[in-house]
CSV table of C-alpha atoms and ligand atoms in Angstrom, one decimal:
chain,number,residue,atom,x,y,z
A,1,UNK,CA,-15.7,9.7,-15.3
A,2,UNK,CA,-16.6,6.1,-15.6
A,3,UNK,CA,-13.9,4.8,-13.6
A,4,UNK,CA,-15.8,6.4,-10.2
A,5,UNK,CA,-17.7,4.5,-7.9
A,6,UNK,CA,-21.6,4.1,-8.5
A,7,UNK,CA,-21.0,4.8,-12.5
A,8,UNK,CA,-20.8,1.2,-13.6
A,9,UNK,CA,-23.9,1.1,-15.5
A,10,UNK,CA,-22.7,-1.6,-17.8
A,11,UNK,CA,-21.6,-3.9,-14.9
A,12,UNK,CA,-24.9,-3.1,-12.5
A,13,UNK,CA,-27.3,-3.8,-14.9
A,14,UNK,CA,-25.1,-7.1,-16.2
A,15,UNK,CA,-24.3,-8.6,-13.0
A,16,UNK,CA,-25.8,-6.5,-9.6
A,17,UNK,CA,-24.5,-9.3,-7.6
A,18,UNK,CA,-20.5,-8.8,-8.7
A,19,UNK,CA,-21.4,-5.0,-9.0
A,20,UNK,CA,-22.3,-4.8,-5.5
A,21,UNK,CA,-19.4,-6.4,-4.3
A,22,UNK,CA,-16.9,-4.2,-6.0
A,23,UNK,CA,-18.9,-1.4,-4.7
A,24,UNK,CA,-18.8,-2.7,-1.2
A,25,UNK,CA,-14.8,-3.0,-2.2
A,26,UNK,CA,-14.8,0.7,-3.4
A,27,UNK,CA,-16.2,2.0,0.3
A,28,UNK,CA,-13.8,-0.7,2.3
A,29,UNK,CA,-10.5,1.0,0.5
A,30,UNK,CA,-12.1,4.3,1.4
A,31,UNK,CA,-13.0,3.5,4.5
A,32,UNK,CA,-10.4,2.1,6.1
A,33,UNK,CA,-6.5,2.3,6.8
A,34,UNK,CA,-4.6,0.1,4.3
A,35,UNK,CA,-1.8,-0.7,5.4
A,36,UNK,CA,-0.5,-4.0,4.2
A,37,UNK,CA,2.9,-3.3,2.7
A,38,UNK,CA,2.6,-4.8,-0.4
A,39,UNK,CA,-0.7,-3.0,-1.1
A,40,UNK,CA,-1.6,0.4,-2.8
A,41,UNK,CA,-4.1,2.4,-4.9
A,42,UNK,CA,-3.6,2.4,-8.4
A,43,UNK,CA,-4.6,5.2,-10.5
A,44,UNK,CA,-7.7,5.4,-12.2
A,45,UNK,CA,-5.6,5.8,-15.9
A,46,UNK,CA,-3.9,2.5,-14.4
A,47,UNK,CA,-7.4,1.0,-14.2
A,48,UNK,CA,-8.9,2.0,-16.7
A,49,UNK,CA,-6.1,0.6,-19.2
A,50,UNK,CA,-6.7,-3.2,-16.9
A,51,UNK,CA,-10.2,-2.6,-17.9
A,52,UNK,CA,-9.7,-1.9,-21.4
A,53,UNK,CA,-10.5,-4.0,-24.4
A,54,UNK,CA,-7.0,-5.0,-25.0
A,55,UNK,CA,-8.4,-7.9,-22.3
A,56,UNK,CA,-9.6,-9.3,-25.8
A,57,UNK,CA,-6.1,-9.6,-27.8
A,58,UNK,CA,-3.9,-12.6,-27.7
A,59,UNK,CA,-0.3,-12.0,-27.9
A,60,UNK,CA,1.7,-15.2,-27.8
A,61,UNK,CA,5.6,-14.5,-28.5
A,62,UNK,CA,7.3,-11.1,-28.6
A,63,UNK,CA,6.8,-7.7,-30.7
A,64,UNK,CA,7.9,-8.8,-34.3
A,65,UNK,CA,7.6,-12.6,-33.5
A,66,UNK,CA,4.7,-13.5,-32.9
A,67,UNK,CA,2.1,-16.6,-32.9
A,68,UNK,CA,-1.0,-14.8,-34.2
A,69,UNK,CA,-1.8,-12.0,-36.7
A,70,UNK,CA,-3.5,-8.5,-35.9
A,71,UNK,CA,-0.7,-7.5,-33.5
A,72,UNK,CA,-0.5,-3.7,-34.8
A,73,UNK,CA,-1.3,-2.2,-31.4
A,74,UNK,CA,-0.7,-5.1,-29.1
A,75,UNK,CA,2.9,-5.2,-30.5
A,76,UNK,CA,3.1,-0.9,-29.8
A,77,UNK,CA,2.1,-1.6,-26.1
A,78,UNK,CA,4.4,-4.0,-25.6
A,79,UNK,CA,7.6,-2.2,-27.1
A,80,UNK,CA,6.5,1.5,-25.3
A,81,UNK,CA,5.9,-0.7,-22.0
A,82,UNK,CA,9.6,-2.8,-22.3
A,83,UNK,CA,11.2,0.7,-23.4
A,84,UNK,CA,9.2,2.5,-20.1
A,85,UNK,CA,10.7,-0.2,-17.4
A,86,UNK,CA,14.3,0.2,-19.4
A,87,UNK,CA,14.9,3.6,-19.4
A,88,UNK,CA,13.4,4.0,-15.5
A,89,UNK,CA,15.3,1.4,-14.0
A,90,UNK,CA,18.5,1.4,-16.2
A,91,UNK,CA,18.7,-1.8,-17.8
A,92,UNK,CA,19.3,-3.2,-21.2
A,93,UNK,CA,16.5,-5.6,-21.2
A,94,UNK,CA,13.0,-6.1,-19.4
A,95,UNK,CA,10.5,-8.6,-19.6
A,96,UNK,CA,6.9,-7.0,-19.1
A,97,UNK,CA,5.1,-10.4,-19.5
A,98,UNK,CA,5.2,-12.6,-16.3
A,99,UNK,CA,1.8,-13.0,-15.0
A,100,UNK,CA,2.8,-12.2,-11.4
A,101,UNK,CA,6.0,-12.0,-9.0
A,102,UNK,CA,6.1,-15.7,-8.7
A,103,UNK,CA,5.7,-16.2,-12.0
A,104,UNK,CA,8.4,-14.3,-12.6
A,105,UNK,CA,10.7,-15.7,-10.3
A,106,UNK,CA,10.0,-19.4,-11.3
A,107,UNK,CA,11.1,-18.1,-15.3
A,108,UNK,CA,14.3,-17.2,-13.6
A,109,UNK,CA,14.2,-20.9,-12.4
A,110,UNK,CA,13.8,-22.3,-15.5
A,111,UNK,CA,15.9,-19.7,-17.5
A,112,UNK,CA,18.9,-20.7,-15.6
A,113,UNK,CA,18.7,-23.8,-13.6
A,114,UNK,CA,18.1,-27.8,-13.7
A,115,UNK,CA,16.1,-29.2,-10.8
A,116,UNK,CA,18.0,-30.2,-8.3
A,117,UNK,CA,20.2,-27.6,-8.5
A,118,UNK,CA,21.0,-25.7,-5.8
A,119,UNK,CA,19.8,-22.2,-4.7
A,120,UNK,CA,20.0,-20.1,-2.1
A,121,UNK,CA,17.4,-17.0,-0.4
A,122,UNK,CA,16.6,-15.4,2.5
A,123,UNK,CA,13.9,-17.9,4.6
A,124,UNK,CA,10.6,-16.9,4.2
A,125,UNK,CA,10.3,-16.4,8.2
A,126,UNK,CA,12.8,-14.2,8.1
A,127,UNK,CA,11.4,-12.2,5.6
A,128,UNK,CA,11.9,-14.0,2.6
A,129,UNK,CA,9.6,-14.8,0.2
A,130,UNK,CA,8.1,-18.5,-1.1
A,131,UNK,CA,9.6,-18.4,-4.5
A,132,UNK,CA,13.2,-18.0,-3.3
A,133,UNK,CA,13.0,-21.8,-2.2
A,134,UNK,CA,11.1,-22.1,0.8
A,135,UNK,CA,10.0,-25.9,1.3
A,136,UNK,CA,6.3,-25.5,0.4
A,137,UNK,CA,6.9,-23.8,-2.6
A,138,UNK,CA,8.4,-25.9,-6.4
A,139,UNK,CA,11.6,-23.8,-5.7
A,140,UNK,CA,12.1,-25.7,-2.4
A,141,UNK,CA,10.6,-29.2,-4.0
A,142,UNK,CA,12.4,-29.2,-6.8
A,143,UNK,CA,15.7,-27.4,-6.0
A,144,UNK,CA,18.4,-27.7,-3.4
A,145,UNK,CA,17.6,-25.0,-1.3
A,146,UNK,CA,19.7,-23.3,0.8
A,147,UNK,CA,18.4,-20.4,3.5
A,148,UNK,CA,20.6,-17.2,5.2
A,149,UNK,CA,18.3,-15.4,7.7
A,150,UNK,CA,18.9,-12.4,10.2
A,151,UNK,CA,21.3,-12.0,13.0
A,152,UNK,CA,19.5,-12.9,16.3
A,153,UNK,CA,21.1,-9.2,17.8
A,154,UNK,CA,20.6,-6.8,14.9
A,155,UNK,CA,17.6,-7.6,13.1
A,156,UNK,CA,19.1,-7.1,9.6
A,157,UNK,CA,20.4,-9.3,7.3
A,158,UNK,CA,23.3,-11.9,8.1
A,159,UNK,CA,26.0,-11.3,5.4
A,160,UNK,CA,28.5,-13.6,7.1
A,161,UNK,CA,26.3,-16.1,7.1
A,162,UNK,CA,25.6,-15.4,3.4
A,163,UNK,CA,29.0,-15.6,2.5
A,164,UNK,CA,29.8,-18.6,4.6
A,165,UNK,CA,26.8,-21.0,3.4
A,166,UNK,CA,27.6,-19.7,-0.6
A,167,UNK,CA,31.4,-20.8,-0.3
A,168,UNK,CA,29.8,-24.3,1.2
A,169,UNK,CA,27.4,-25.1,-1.1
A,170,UNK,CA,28.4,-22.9,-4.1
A,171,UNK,CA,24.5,-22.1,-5.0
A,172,UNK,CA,23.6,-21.3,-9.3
A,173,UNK,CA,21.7,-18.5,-7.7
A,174,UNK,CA,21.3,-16.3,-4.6
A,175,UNK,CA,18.5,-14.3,-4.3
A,176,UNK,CA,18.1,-11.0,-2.4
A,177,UNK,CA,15.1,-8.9,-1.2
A,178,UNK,CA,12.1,-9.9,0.5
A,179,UNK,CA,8.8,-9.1,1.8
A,180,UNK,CA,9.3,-8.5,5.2
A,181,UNK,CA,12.4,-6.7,5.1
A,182,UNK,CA,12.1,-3.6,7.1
A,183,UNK,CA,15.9,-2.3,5.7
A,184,UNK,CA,17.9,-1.4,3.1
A,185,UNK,CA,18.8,-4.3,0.8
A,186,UNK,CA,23.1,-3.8,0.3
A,187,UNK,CA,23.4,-5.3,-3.4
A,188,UNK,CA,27.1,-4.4,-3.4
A,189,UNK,CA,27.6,-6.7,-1.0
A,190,UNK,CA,25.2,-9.6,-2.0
A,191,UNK,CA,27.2,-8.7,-5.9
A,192,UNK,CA,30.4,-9.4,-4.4
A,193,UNK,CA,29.8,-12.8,-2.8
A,194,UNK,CA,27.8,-13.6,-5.7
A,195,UNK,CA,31.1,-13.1,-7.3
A,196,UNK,CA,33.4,-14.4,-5.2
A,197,UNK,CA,30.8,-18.3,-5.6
A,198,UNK,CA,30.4,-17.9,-9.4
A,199,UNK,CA,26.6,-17.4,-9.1
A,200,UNK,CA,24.0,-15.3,-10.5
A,201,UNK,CA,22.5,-12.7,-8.1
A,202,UNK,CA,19.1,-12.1,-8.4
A,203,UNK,CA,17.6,-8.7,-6.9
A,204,UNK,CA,13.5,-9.3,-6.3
A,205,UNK,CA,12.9,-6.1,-5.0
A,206,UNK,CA,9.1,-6.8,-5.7
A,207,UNK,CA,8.1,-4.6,-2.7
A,208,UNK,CA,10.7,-2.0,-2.9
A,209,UNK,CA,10.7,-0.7,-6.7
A,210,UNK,CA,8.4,2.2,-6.6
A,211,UNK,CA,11.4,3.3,-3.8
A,212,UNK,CA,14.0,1.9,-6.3
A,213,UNK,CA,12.1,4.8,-9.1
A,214,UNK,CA,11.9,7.2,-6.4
A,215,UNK,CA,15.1,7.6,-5.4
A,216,UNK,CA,14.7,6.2,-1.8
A,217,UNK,CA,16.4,2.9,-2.0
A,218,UNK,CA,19.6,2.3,-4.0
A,219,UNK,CA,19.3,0.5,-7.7
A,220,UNK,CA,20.4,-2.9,-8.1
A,221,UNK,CA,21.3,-2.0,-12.0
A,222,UNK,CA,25.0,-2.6,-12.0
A,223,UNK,CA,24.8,-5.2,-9.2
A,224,UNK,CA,22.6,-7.9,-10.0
A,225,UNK,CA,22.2,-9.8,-13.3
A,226,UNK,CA,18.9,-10.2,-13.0
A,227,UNK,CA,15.7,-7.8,-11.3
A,228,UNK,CA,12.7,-9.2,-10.4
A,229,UNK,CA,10.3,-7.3,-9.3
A,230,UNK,CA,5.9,-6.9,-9.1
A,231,UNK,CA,4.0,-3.9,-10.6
A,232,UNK,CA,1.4,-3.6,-8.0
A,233,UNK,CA,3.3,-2.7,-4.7
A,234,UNK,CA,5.1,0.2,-4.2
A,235,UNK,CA,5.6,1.0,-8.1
A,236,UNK,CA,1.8,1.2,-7.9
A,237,UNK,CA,0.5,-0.5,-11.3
A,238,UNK,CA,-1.1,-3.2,-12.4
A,239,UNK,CA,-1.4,-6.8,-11.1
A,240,UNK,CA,2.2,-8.1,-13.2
A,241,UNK,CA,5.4,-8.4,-12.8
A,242,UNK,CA,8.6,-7.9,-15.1
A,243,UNK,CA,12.1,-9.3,-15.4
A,244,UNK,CA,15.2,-6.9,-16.1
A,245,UNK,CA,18.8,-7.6,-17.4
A,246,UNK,CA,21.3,-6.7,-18.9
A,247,UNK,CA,21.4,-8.0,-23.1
A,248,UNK,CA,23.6,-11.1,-22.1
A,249,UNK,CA,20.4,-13.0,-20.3
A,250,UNK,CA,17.9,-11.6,-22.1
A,251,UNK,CA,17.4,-14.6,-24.4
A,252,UNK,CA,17.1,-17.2,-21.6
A,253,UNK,CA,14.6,-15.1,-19.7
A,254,UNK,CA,12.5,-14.3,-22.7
A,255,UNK,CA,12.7,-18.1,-23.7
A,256,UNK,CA,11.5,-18.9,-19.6
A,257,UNK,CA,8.2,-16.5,-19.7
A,258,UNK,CA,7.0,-17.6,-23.1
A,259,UNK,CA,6.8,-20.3,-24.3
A,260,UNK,CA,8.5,-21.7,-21.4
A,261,UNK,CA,5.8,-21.0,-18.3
A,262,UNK,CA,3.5,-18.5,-19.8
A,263,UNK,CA,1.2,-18.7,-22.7
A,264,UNK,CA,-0.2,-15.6,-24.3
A,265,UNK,CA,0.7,-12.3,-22.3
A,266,UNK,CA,-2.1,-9.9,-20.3
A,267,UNK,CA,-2.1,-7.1,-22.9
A,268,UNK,CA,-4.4,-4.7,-21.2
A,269,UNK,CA,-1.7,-5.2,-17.9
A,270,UNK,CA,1.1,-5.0,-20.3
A,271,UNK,CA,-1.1,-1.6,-21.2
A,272,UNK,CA,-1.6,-0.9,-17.9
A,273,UNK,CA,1.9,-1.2,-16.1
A,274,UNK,CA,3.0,1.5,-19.3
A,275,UNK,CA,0.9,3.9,-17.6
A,276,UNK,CA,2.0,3.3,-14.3
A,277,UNK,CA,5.6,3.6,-15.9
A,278,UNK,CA,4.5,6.9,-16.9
A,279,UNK,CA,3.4,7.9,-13.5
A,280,UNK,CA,6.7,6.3,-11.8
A,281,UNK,CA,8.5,8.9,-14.2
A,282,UNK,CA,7.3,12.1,-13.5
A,283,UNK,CA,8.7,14.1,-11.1
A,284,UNK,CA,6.0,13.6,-8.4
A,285,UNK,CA,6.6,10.0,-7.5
A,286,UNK,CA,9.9,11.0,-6.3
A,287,UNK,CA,7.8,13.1,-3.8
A,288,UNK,CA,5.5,10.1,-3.2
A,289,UNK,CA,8.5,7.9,-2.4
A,290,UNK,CA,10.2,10.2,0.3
A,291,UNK,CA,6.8,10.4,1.8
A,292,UNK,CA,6.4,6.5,2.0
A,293,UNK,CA,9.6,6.6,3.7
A,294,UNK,CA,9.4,9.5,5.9
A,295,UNK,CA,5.5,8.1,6.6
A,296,UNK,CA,7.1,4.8,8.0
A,297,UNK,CA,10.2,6.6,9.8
A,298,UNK,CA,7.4,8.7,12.2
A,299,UNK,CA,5.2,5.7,12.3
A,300,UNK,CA,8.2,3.4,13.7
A,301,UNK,CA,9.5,6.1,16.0
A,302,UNK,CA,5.5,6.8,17.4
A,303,UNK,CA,5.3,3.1,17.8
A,304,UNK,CA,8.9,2.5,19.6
A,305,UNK,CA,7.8,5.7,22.0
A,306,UNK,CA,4.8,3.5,22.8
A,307,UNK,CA,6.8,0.2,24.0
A,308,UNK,CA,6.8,-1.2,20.9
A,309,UNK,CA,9.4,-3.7,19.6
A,310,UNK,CA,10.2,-3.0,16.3
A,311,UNK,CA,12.4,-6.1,14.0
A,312,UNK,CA,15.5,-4.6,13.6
A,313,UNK,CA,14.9,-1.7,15.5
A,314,UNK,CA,13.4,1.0,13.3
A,315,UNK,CA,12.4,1.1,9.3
A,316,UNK,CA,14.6,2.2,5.7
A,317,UNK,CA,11.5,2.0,3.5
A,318,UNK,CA,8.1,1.7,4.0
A,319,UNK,CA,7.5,-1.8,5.8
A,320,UNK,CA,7.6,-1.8,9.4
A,321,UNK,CA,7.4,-5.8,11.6
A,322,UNK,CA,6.3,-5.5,14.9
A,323,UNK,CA,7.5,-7.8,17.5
A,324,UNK,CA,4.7,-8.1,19.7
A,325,UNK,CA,6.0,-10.4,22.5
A,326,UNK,CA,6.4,-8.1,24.9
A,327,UNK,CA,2.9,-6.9,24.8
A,328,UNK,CA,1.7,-10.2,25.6
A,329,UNK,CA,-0.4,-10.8,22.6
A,330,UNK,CA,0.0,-12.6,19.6
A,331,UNK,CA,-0.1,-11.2,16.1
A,332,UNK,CA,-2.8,-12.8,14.5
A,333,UNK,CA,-5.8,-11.5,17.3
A,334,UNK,CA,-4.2,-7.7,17.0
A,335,UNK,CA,-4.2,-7.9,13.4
A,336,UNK,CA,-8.2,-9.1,13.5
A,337,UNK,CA,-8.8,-6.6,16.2
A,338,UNK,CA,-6.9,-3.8,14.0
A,339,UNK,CA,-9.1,-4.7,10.7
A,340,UNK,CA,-12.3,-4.3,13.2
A,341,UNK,CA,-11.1,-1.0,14.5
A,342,UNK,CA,-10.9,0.3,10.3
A,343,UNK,CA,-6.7,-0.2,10.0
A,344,UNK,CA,-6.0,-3.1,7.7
A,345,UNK,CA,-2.6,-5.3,8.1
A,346,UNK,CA,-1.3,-8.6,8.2
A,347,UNK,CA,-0.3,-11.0,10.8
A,348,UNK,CA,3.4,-12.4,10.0
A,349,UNK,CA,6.5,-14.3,11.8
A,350,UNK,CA,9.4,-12.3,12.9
A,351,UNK,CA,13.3,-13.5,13.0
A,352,UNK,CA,13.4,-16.9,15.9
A,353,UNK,CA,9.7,-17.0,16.2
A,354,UNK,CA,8.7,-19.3,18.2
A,355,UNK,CA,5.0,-19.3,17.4
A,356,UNK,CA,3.4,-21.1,14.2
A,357,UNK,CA,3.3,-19.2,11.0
A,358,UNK,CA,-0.6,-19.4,10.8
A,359,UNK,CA,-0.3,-18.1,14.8
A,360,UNK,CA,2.9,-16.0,14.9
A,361,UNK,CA,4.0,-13.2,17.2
A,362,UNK,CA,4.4,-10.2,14.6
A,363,UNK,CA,2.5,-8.0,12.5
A,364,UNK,CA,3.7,-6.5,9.5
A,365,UNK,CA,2.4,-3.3,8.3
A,366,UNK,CA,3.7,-0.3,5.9
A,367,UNK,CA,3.0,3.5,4.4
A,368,UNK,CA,2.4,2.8,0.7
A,369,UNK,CA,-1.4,3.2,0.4
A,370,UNK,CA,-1.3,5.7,2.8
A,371,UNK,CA,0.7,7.6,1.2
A,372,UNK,CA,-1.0,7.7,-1.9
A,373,UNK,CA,-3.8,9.1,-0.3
A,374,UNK,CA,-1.7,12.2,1.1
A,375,UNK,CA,-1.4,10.7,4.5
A,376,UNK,CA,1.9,12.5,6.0
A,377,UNK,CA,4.2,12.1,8.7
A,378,UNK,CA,1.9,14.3,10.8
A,379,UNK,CA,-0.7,12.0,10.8
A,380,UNK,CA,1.2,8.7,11.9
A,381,UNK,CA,1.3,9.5,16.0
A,382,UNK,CA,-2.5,9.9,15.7
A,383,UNK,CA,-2.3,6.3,13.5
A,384,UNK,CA,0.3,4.6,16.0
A,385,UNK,CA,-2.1,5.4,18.9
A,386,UNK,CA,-4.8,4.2,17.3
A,387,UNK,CA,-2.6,0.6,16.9
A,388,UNK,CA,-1.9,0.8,20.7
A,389,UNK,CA,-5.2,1.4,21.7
A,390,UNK,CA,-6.2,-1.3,19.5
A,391,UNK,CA,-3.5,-3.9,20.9
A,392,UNK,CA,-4.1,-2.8,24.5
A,393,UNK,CA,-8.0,-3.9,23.6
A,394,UNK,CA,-7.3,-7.0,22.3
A,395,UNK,CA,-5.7,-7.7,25.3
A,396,UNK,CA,-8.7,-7.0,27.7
A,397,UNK,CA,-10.9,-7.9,25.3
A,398,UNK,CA,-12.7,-4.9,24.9
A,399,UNK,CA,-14.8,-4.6,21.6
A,400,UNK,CA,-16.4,-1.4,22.6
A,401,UNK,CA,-13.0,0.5,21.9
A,402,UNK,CA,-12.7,-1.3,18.8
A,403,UNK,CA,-15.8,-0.1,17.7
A,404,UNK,CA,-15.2,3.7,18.7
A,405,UNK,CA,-12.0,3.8,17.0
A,406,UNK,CA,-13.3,2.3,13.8
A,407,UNK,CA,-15.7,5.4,13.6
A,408,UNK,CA,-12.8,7.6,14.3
A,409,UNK,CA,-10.6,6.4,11.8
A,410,UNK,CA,-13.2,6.1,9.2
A,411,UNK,CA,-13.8,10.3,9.5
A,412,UNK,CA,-9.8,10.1,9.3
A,413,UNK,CA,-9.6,8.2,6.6
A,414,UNK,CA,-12.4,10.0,4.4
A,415,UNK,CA,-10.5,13.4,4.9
A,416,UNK,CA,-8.0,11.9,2.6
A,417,UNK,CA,-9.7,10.1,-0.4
A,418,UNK,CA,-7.9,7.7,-2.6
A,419,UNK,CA,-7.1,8.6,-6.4
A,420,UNK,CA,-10.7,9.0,-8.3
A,421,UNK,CA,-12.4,8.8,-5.1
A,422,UNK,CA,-13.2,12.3,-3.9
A,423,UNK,CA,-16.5,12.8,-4.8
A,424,UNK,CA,-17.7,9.7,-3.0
A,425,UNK,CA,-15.2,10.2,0.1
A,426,UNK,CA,-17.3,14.1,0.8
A,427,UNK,CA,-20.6,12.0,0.1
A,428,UNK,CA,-19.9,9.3,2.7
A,429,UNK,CA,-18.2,12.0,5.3
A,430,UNK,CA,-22.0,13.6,4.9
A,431,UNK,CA,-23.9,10.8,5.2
A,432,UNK,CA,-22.1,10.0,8.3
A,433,UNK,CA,-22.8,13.8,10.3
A,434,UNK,CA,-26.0,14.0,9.0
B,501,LIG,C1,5.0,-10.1,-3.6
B,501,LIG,C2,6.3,-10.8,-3.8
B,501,LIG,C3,6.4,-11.8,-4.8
B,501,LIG,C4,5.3,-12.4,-5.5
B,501,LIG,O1,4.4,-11.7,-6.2
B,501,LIG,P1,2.9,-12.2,-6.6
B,501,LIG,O2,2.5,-11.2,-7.6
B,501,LIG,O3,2.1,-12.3,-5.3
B,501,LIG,O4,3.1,-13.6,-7.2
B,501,LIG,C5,7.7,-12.3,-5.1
B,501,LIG,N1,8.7,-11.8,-4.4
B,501,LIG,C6,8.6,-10.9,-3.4
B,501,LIG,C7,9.9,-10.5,-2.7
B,501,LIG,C8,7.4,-10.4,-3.1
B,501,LIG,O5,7.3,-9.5,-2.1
C-alpha cells in the first residue's frame, strides 16, 4: 500500500529533505500519546483521497454553476460529499467548501451581518473559540462583541448570563460551542433565548461532530439555523470545514464561501471529507464515539482520584481541562514536560485564570486519537499515572523520570498502531527489544 510509511518512492527520491520529515512525522504519531483534543488519525482512504490528483482541478462556483469547464467529476464529488454531510447530520443544506473552521465561521459573518454589528460567544478563555469575536480576532475588530463565560461555582456554561447580556444588547447572532468545553452543549436552551432576542443561533460544534454522528452528544438539527463545524477533529477527515442549514439560509451562506471569502474550492478535501462521511456512517463509528467518551469518563475519574482538579468537575465528551493550581505548577512547563515524557497536549486557560494566556494554569487534553488507535477505558489509569508522575516531575525538576516514562509509553503506545500503521508499529517495537 502506498499510503504506509517508508513507501514514498516518488516523494524520497523528489525531495529527501520534506520526505524525511514526514517520516520523522509518521514515527512521532506512532510514538507518542496524542492527545490534543482537537486532533486525530485520519484514515489512510481519507489520505489518500487529500493526496489525490483532484489537488489539480479548479472548481470555482457550485455543481451546475460553475466558473471553469471540465467539471464532470469535480462536480460528482462535490454533490455525493454535500448529500453525505446532509443525510448524516439531518439538514437540508451543507456547504462542503470553507477552507477551514474559521473560514467558515467568518462566511457566517459575512452571510449575515454588517460590521459593526453586534454578536455574541462564549470568551475564548472560557472555552470559546477566536472566531466567535474574541478581540484579537476580525470578528472582535470589526464587530460589536459581546462575551457569556462560565459560572465561577459550576464550571459549565452560564445560561443566565446568556439570557441576561442577549435581552441587553439584542446580538444578530449568538454563537454556541467551543474548544474547551468539557460538557454537553444544551442547544434547546441556547434556541430558546435565541428566540426570545430575535437572533440567529449558530451551533460550531467543530470539536464535537464526530460525537454529534456518533450518537454521543445531542444534534443541534432542529435548534440552530446554522452548524458550523471542522472535518478534522472528532469527525476524523480531512483538513475542511462545512456549513449546514436548513434551505432558508442556504443562499446567503453559499453566496459568503464563494465568491464572497473563498476562491476556488479544495477538491481533493472536498473528495476527502466524502470518505470520512462514509466512515462517520457506518455502524462502527458509533462504537468509536462511545469509546471517546467512555475513554475521557475513566481518564477524568483516574485523574480526580489522583488530586486533580478537573474544570467543571468531570467530562461529557472527550475533552477534559485541568486546573492545575493546586498542584503548584503552571500549565505550560507540565505540558512541555508531558510532550518529553511521549504524551502530547496543550497548555490552555481555564474559567478566572489569573495567569497569562501564553503562561496559564491549565492543560487541556482529550481521547480522540486515542481512541482511534483502540486505546480503551482500561488503559486510561495506566495513562493518568503517567500524567501525575509527569506533573509531580516537573515540579522537582526531575528529567530522569521524564525520560523513563517516555520509553514506557512509547512500548504503550506501539501496542496500539494508528490506522495504516501496523507493519511499521511491530518493526519499531523490535528494533527497540532487540
Ligand atoms: C477548531 C475550531 C475552529 C477553527 O477551525 P480551524 O480549522 O482551526 O480554522 C472553529 N471553532 C471551533 C469551536 C473550533 O474548535
Amino acid at each position: 500500500m502506498s499510503d504506509t510509511p517508508h513507501e514514498s518512492p516518488f516523494l524520497a527520491s523528489v525531495d529527501p529533505e520534506i520526505s524525511a520529515l514526514i517520516e520523522a512525522e509518521e514515527l512521532r504519531e506512532a510514538e507518542k500519546l496524542r492527545m490534543i483534543p482537537s486532533e486525530n488519525y485520519a484514515s489512510p482512504a481519507v489520505r489518500k483521497a487529500t493526496g489525490s490528483v483532484l489537488t489539480n482541478k479548479y472548481s470555482e462556483g457550485y455543481p451546475g454553476r460553475r466558473y471553469y469547464e471540465g467539471q464532470q467529476i469535480a462536480d460528482r464529488v462535490e454533490e455525493v460529499a454535500a448529500e453525505r454531510a446532509r443525510d448524516l447530520f439531518g439538514v437540508e443544506h451543507a456547504n462542503v467548501q470553507p477552507y477551514s473552521g474559521s473560514t467558515a465561521n467568518l462566511a457566517i459573518y459575512l452571510a449575515f451581518l454588517n460590521p459593526g454589528d453586534t454578536v455574541m460567544g462564549m470568551s475564548l478563555p472560557m472555552g470559546g473559540h477566536l472566531t466567535h469575536g474574541w478581540g484579537v480576532s476580525v470578528t472582535g475588530k470589526w464587530f460589536n462583541a459581546v462575551r457569556y463565560g462560565v459560572k465561577p461555582e459550576t464550571g459549565r456554561v452560564d445560561l443566565d448570563e446568556v439570557r441576561a447580556l442577549a435581552k441587553e444588547h439584542r446580538p444578530r447572532i449568538i454563537f454556541c460551542g467551543g474548544t474547551a468545553i468539557p460538557r454537553i452543549i444544551d442547544f434547546a436552551a441556547f434556541a430558546e433565548i435565541a428566540e426570545e432576542v430575535d437572533a440567529l443561533l449558530v451551533a460550531d460544534v467543530a470539536h464535537i461532530s464526530g460525537l454529534i454522528v456518533g450518537g454521543v452528544h445531542p444534534s443541534p438539527a432542529g435548534y440552530a439555523s446554522v452548524i458550523s463545524t471542522t472535518t478534522h477533529k472528532t469527525l476524523r477527515g480531512p483538513r475542511g470545514a462545512m456549513l449546514l442549514s436548513d434551505v432558508e439560509y442556504a443562499g446567503a451562506l453559499d453566496r459568503a464561501v464563494f465568491p464572497g471569502l473563498q476562491g476556488g474550492p479544495h477538491d481533493n478535501t472536498t473528495a476527502a471529507i466524502a470518505v470520512a462521511l462514509h466512515e462517520a456512517s457506518q455502524p462502527d463509528f458509533k462504537d468509536y464515539a462511545r469509546r471517546i467518551v467512555a475513554d475521557a469518563k475513566v481518564l477524568a475519574e483516574s485523574l480526580i482520584e489522583r488530586g486533580f482538579d478537573l474544570v467543571s468537575g468531570g467530562t461529557d465528551n472527550h475533552l477534559i481541562l485541568i486546573d492545575l493550581t493546586s498542584k503548584g505548577v503552571p500549565g505550560k512547563p507540565v505540558a512541555k514536560a508531558l510532550d518529553r515524557a511521549g504524551i502530547v497536549v496543550n497548555y490552555n486557560t481555564v474559567p478566572f485564570d489569573p495567569r497569562k494566556p501564553f503562561d496559564p494554569s491549565g492543560i487541556r487534553l482529550g481521547t480522540p486519537a486515542l481512541a482511534t488507535r483502540g486505546i480503551g477505558p482500561e488503559e486510561m489509569p495506566r495513562i493518568a499515572g503517567w500524567i501525575d508522575e509527569v506533573t509531580e516531575a516537573t515540579r522537582r525538576g526531575d528529567e530522569d523520570t521524564l525520560d523513563r516514562i517516555r520509553g514506557e509509553v512509547r512500548e504503550f503506545a506501539l501496542e496500539f498502531p494508528p490506522p495504516g500503521f501496523a507493519e511499521e508499529c511491530s518493526r519499531l517495537a523490535l528494533e527497540r527489544s532487540t
